[in-house]
Short mmCIF file of C-alpha atoms in Angstrom, two decimals:
data_model
loop_
_atom_site.label_atom_id
_atom_site.label_comp_id
_atom_site.label_asym_id
_atom_site.label_seq_id
_atom_site.Cartn_x
_atom_site.Cartn_y
_atom_site.Cartn_z
CA UNK L 399 54.12 49.06 -79.74
CA UNK L 400 53.96 50.41 -75.45
CA UNK L 401 55.58 48.20 -73.32
CA UNK L 402 53.30 46.15 -71.05
CA UNK L 403 53.87 46.17 -67.57
CA UNK L 404 51.71 44.32 -64.80
CA UNK L 405 50.15 46.66 -62.19
CA UNK L 406 47.40 46.07 -59.33
CA UNK L 407 44.33 47.30 -60.39
CA UNK L 408 42.24 46.38 -57.84
CA UNK L 409 42.42 44.59 -53.91
CA UNK L 410 39.96 43.05 -51.83
CA UNK L 411 39.95 40.96 -48.63
CA UNK L 412 38.25 38.96 -45.89
CA UNK L 413 38.68 37.73 -42.41
CA UNK L 414 36.47 35.69 -40.07
CA UNK L 415 34.51 36.93 -37.45
CA UNK L 416 35.59 34.75 -34.93
CA UNK L 417 38.35 36.73 -32.51
CA UNK L 418 41.20 34.42 -31.03
CA UNK L 419 42.74 36.95 -28.29
CA UNK L 420 46.02 36.35 -26.40
CA UNK L 421 44.16 36.50 -23.52
CA UNK L 422 41.91 33.51 -24.72
CA UNK L 423 45.10 31.61 -25.38
CA UNK L 424 46.59 31.84 -21.68
CA UNK L 425 43.66 29.40 -20.98
CA UNK L 426 44.74 27.00 -23.63
CA UNK L 427 48.78 26.77 -23.12
CA UNK L 428 51.15 27.78 -21.08
CA UNK L 429 51.90 31.27 -22.44
CA UNK L 430 50.44 35.10 -21.53
CA UNK L 431 49.80 38.33 -23.61
CA UNK L 432 53.06 39.74 -22.76
CA UNK L 433 55.01 37.05 -23.77
CA UNK L 434 53.64 37.13 -27.42
CA UNK L 435 53.14 40.44 -27.75
CA UNK L 436 57.13 41.25 -27.13
CA UNK L 437 58.11 38.11 -29.07
CA UNK L 438 55.69 38.41 -31.98
CA UNK L 439 53.81 41.55 -32.11
CA UNK L 440 50.58 39.66 -32.11
CA UNK L 441 47.37 40.72 -30.08
CA UNK L 442 44.71 38.68 -31.75
CA UNK L 443 44.36 36.34 -34.82
CA UNK L 444 40.85 35.28 -36.84
CA UNK L 445 39.44 31.88 -36.71
CA UNK L 446 37.24 30.37 -39.12
CA UNK L 447 35.03 28.31 -36.92
CA UNK L 448 31.78 27.24 -39.03
CA UNK L 449 31.97 23.80 -39.83
CA UNK L 450 32.34 22.64 -43.66
CA UNK L 451 34.00 25.42 -44.41
CA UNK L 452 37.66 25.58 -45.55
CA UNK L 453 39.93 27.82 -47.43
CA UNK L 454 37.79 28.28 -50.77
CA UNK L 455 35.23 30.13 -48.20
CA UNK L 456 37.84 32.42 -47.19
CA UNK L 457 38.83 32.81 -50.95
CA UNK L 458 35.83 33.42 -52.38
CA UNK L 459 34.67 36.40 -49.53
CA UNK L 460 37.91 37.93 -50.56
CA UNK L 461 37.44 38.02 -54.45
CA UNK L 462 33.86 38.82 -54.33
CA UNK L 463 34.76 41.92 -52.42
CA UNK L 464 37.15 42.83 -54.90
CA UNK L 465 34.83 42.11 -57.64
CA UNK L 466 32.01 44.32 -55.79
CA UNK L 467 34.40 47.15 -55.36
CA UNK L 468 36.13 47.11 -58.42
CA UNK L 469 32.53 46.64 -60.49
CA UNK L 470 33.83 44.21 -62.28
CA UNK L 471 32.17 41.19 -64.15
CA UNK L 472 33.71 37.99 -63.14
CA UNK L 473 33.27 36.55 -66.75
CA UNK L 474 36.23 39.20 -67.55
CA UNK L 475 38.80 37.48 -65.41
CA UNK L 476 41.10 35.73 -67.40
CA UNK L 477 43.18 33.27 -65.19
CA UNK L 478 42.64 33.00 -61.12
CA UNK L 479 45.71 32.08 -59.07
CA UNK L 480 44.90 30.19 -55.98
CA UNK L 481 47.96 30.92 -53.60
CA UNK L 482 47.66 28.59 -50.54
CA UNK L 483 49.28 26.24 -48.09
CA UNK L 484 46.12 24.82 -47.01
CA UNK L 485 44.09 23.68 -49.87
CA UNK L 486 40.55 22.59 -49.65
CA UNK L 487 41.61 19.06 -50.43
CA UNK L 488 44.47 17.25 -51.83
CA UNK L 489 42.60 16.96 -54.88
CA UNK L 490 41.04 18.65 -56.54
CA UNK L 491 42.35 22.27 -57.14
CA UNK L 492 40.99 24.81 -54.61
CA UNK L 493 41.25 27.55 -57.11
CA UNK L 494 39.36 25.97 -59.78
CA UNK L 495 36.30 25.43 -57.34
CA UNK L 496 36.80 29.18 -56.25
CA UNK L 497 36.86 30.38 -59.86
CA UNK L 498 33.45 28.39 -60.64
CA UNK L 499 31.97 29.58 -57.40
CA UNK L 500 32.32 33.46 -58.05
CA UNK L 501 31.23 33.05 -61.49
CA UNK L 502 34.93 33.40 -63.45
CA UNK L 503 33.69 31.18 -66.19
CA UNK L 504 36.16 32.07 -68.76
CA UNK L 505 39.00 31.99 -66.50
CA UNK L 506 41.43 29.00 -65.98
CA UNK L 507 42.61 28.05 -62.48
CA UNK L 508 44.98 26.53 -60.37
CA UNK L 509 47.13 26.60 -57.10
CA UNK L 510 50.46 27.47 -56.51
CA UNK L 511 52.07 26.60 -52.96
CA UNK L 512 55.40 27.84 -51.74
CA UNK L 513 54.16 28.31 -48.12
CA UNK L 514 54.60 31.97 -46.82
CA UNK L 515 55.95 33.00 -50.35
CA UNK L 516 53.06 31.63 -52.28
CA UNK L 517 51.50 35.21 -52.66
CA UNK L 518 54.89 36.77 -53.49
CA UNK L 519 55.42 34.00 -55.75
CA UNK L 520 51.93 34.27 -57.22
CA UNK L 521 52.71 38.10 -57.83
CA UNK L 522 55.31 37.30 -60.38
CA UNK L 523 53.49 34.39 -62.20
CA UNK L 524 50.28 36.74 -62.62
CA UNK L 525 52.66 39.70 -63.82
CA UNK L 526 54.28 37.20 -66.53
CA UNK L 527 51.00 36.39 -67.76
CA UNK L 528 50.32 39.94 -68.02
CA UNK L 529 53.28 40.92 -69.68
CA UNK L 530 53.20 38.07 -72.52
CA UNK L 531 50.27 40.02 -73.89
CA UNK L 532 48.16 37.04 -73.71
CA UNK L 533 45.95 37.83 -70.55
CA UNK L 534 44.47 40.88 -69.68
CA UNK L 535 42.91 40.31 -66.46
CA UNK L 536 44.69 37.93 -63.78
CA UNK L 537 43.37 37.37 -60.09
CA UNK L 538 45.49 36.70 -57.71
CA UNK L 539 44.27 35.29 -54.22
CA UNK L 540 46.27 34.39 -51.29
CA UNK L 541 44.12 32.86 -48.65
CA UNK L 542 44.84 30.22 -46.08
CA UNK L 543 42.91 28.54 -43.03
CA UNK L 544 45.68 27.84 -40.71
CA UNK L 545 43.70 26.88 -37.85
CA UNK L 546 42.87 23.49 -39.91
CA UNK L 547 46.65 22.27 -39.45
CA UNK L 548 47.81 24.26 -36.14
CA UNK L 549 48.06 21.91 -32.80
CA UNK L 550 46.31 24.44 -30.07
CA UNK L 551 48.64 22.36 -27.51
CA UNK L 552 51.87 23.70 -28.78
CA UNK L 553 52.66 27.19 -28.12
CA UNK L 554 55.52 27.73 -30.57
CA UNK L 555 52.69 27.27 -33.16
CA UNK L 556 49.02 28.47 -32.11
CA UNK L 557 50.26 31.72 -30.86
CA UNK L 558 51.40 32.59 -34.59
CA UNK L 559 48.89 31.83 -36.98
CA UNK L 560 45.45 33.09 -38.14
CA UNK L 561 42.93 32.56 -40.71
CA UNK L 562 42.16 35.10 -43.59
CA UNK L 563 42.19 35.60 -47.44
CA UNK L 564 43.09 38.54 -49.70
CA UNK L 565 42.73 39.13 -53.46
CA UNK L 566 44.51 41.45 -56.25
CA UNK L 567 43.66 42.09 -59.87
CA UNK L 568 46.41 42.50 -62.39
CA UNK L 569 45.92 44.16 -65.61
CA UNK L 570 48.00 45.78 -68.43
CA UNK L 571 49.62 48.88 -68.01
CA UNK L 572 51.27 51.03 -70.50
CA UNK L 573 52.51 53.79 -68.35
CA UNK L 574 55.57 51.96 -66.80
CA UNK L 575 53.64 51.43 -63.42
CA UNK L 576 53.36 47.84 -61.86
CA UNK L 577 55.71 45.20 -60.67
CA UNK L 578 59.15 46.60 -61.78
CA UNK L 579 61.69 44.05 -60.57
CA UNK L 580 61.74 41.00 -58.50
CA UNK L 581 64.44 38.82 -56.49
CA UNK L 582 62.99 35.45 -55.62
CA UNK L 583 64.84 32.31 -54.24
CA UNK L 584 64.53 28.88 -52.24
CA UNK L 585 66.49 26.58 -50.48
CA UNK L 586 65.59 22.80 -49.93
CA UNK L 587 67.56 22.96 -46.71
CA UNK L 588 64.36 24.38 -45.20
CA UNK L 589 62.31 21.27 -45.45
CA UNK L 590 63.03 19.96 -42.31
CA UNK L 591 62.83 23.17 -40.10
CA UNK L 592 59.30 23.89 -41.09
CA UNK L 593 56.79 21.34 -42.22
CA UNK L 594 53.76 18.68 -41.79
CA UNK L 595 55.15 15.39 -41.31
CA UNK L 596 52.22 13.18 -42.74
CA UNK L 597 49.47 13.55 -45.18
CA UNK L 598 51.51 13.73 -48.83
CA UNK L 599 52.94 10.60 -50.84
CA UNK L 600 55.86 10.37 -48.30
CA UNK L 601 54.00 9.48 -45.46
CA UNK L 602 50.26 8.87 -46.30
CA UNK L 603 47.56 9.39 -43.59
CA UNK L 604 46.99 6.36 -41.81
CA UNK L 605 45.51 5.87 -37.89
CA UNK L 606 48.90 5.69 -36.68
CA UNK L 607 49.82 9.50 -38.10
CA UNK L 608 46.77 10.57 -37.03
CA UNK L 609 47.24 9.33 -33.28
CA UNK L 610 50.74 10.66 -33.53
CA UNK L 611 49.75 14.18 -34.46
CA UNK L 612 51.33 14.37 -37.96
CA UNK L 613 48.81 16.37 -39.75
CA UNK L 614 49.77 19.28 -37.80
CA UNK L 615 52.02 22.28 -38.75
CA UNK L 616 55.86 21.88 -36.39
CA UNK L 617 58.91 24.41 -36.70
CA UNK L 618 62.01 24.60 -35.26
CA UNK L 619 61.26 28.34 -34.24
CA UNK L 620 65.14 29.81 -33.66
CA UNK L 621 66.15 28.27 -36.96
CA UNK L 622 63.16 29.64 -38.96
CA UNK L 623 63.74 33.23 -37.22
CA UNK L 624 67.36 33.32 -37.95
CA UNK L 625 66.81 32.48 -41.89
CA UNK L 626 63.90 34.64 -41.90
CA UNK L 627 65.80 37.53 -40.75
CA UNK L 628 68.75 37.08 -42.84
CA UNK L 629 67.06 36.21 -46.05
CA UNK L 630 63.66 38.87 -45.81
CA UNK L 631 66.52 41.42 -45.16
CA UNK L 632 69.21 40.36 -47.85
CA UNK L 633 66.49 40.30 -50.27
CA UNK L 634 64.92 43.87 -49.71
CA UNK L 635 68.06 45.47 -49.62
CA UNK L 636 69.54 43.69 -53.10
CA UNK L 637 66.17 45.08 -54.72
CA UNK L 638 67.02 48.26 -53.62
CA UNK L 639 70.73 48.37 -55.02
CA UNK L 640 69.85 46.59 -58.10
CA UNK L 641 67.22 49.39 -59.16
CA UNK L 642 69.43 52.28 -57.32
CA UNK L 643 66.94 52.64 -54.97
CA UNK L 644 67.43 54.65 -51.26
CA UNK L 645 65.67 54.76 -48.25
CA UNK L 646 64.09 57.89 -49.29
CA UNK L 647 62.79 56.80 -52.69
CA UNK L 648 61.00 53.91 -50.74
CA UNK L 649 57.13 55.21 -50.15
CA UNK L 650 56.13 51.89 -48.39
CA UNK L 651 57.52 48.58 -46.97
CA UNK L 652 54.97 45.56 -47.24
CA UNK L 653 56.49 42.58 -45.52
CA UNK L 654 55.07 39.37 -44.84
CA UNK L 655 53.50 39.40 -41.11
CA UNK L 656 55.24 36.39 -39.51
CA UNK L 657 57.06 37.97 -36.77
CA UNK L 658 57.55 42.14 -35.83
CA UNK L 659 60.95 41.13 -34.78
CA UNK L 660 61.83 39.69 -38.46
CA UNK L 661 59.47 43.05 -40.26
CA UNK L 662 61.97 45.16 -37.72
CA UNK L 663 64.94 43.76 -38.77
CA UNK L 664 64.24 43.77 -42.83
CA UNK L 665 63.19 47.80 -42.25
CA UNK L 666 66.66 48.62 -40.41
CA UNK L 667 68.69 46.93 -43.19
CA UNK L 668 66.53 48.98 -45.73
CA UNK L 669 67.07 52.24 -43.13
CA UNK L 670 63.30 52.71 -43.39
CA UNK L 671 61.23 55.18 -41.00
CA UNK L 672 58.73 53.37 -39.08
CA UNK L 673 56.21 55.32 -40.76
CA UNK L 674 57.01 53.61 -44.14
CA UNK L 675 56.75 50.00 -42.40
CA UNK L 676 52.98 48.78 -43.06
CA UNK L 677 51.98 46.17 -40.40
CA UNK L 678 48.59 44.45 -39.26
CA UNK L 679 50.27 41.58 -37.61
CA UNK L 680 48.60 42.80 -34.36
CA UNK L 681 45.08 42.10 -35.63
CA UNK L 682 45.66 38.89 -37.62
CA UNK L 683 48.83 37.21 -36.70
CA UNK L 684 50.33 35.22 -39.57
CA UNK L 685 47.82 34.16 -42.08
CA UNK L 686 50.54 32.80 -44.35
CA UNK L 687 49.53 33.45 -48.18
CA UNK L 688 47.19 36.33 -47.11
CA UNK L 689 49.36 38.18 -45.21
CA UNK L 690 50.21 40.41 -48.05
CA UNK L 691 46.94 41.04 -49.68
CA UNK L 692 45.71 41.67 -46.09
CA UNK L 693 48.37 44.79 -45.87
CA UNK L 694 47.62 46.03 -49.31
CA UNK L 695 43.87 45.89 -48.66
CA UNK L 696 43.97 47.48 -45.32
CA UNK L 697 46.42 50.44 -46.30
CA UNK L 698 44.77 51.08 -49.72
CA UNK L 699 43.65 54.30 -48.49
CA UNK L 700 47.32 55.56 -48.36
CA UNK L 701 48.80 54.80 -51.50
CA UNK L 702 49.09 57.22 -54.35
CA UNK L 703 49.53 56.73 -57.97
CA UNK L 704 53.36 56.02 -58.50
CA UNK L 705 54.26 54.82 -55.29
CA UNK L 706 57.17 52.82 -54.66
CA UNK L 707 56.51 49.77 -52.56
CA UNK L 708 58.43 46.89 -51.82
CA UNK L 709 57.10 43.42 -50.70
CA UNK L 710 59.03 40.63 -48.82
CA UNK L 711 58.11 37.47 -47.53
CA UNK L 712 59.86 34.22 -46.06
CA UNK L 713 58.17 30.92 -45.88
CA UNK L 714 58.89 27.05 -45.53
CA UNK L 715 61.06 25.38 -47.96
CA UNK L 716 62.66 27.92 -47.21
CA UNK L 717 61.19 30.25 -50.00
CA UNK L 718 61.97 34.09 -49.84
CA UNK L 719 62.35 37.38 -51.98
CA UNK L 720 61.27 40.79 -52.47
CA UNK L 721 59.62 42.43 -55.29
CA UNK L 722 59.59 46.09 -56.10
CA UNK L 723 56.46 47.48 -57.28
CA UNK L 724 54.82 51.00 -58.16
CA UNK L 725 51.47 51.70 -57.47
CA UNK L 726 49.20 52.08 -60.19
CA UNK L 727 46.10 53.97 -59.00
CA UNK L 728 44.81 56.60 -56.46
CA UNK L 729 41.74 54.87 -54.36
CA UNK L 730 38.46 56.48 -55.52
#
């Protein structure tokens, strides 16, 4: 029996129509376009403005885009993994609702939360299910409505985050393509540096927590930046060495879109030329769980069967890692 690897065979994405530009943010907080662009690389971000629509709406749209492009019957999906840091509600699972809404009635589903590393960790999980031989089609969605947890009077966070969703389909491969290796890590030291204080079991919602604005994301920017630069770069360099890869062997770097300076530091550690580093941060900002699949979707037309792709991410917790993937198809 041939060895089973887990390959991405289709991608899809969705971003809301409303564009929040750096210029618009100038009227909201003490900042300006030059300051934001020079420090983050972000020019604009998409925001889901419609009332009554949450992360599930974004995820459903991205999944439907994938299914339509790949001409796949949703009843063929065995499992749906919902990577998100902003579920519709604490209970019930957002992924379960998404699966039902897209017609994946034969799939079981659940949510996976590892902050900005959620999609990367989800890739590992989806691949393991495929490699086990038990399932043939695993749909992994990364989606976040970050605007729901951002304080738009806090310039340290509101300039960074946006809303969006991306999806990939994992299927068995017998040519040695797909996920080749992974290096995933976490460290609870990050708990105090990037978080939402209230709304969980430690500090349940109350009038006081709402009044004190404890339900929005806060971060110690300098500390997070330092850890992100070090760990994303270290994990990417390690995955190369462990697989005897050089910068010449790598076709593309797909990095988490948190900050252009973090991306540049990772690429420099890998000694990669700029043309191999894929970025759309200027259009979307940091969409958390959606950044990696949005990049895969936006640049799908560049990928060739057999291309070597390194994916890297860093998120709150802290969580981080890198995945070595061989692309499995040419876009039709």
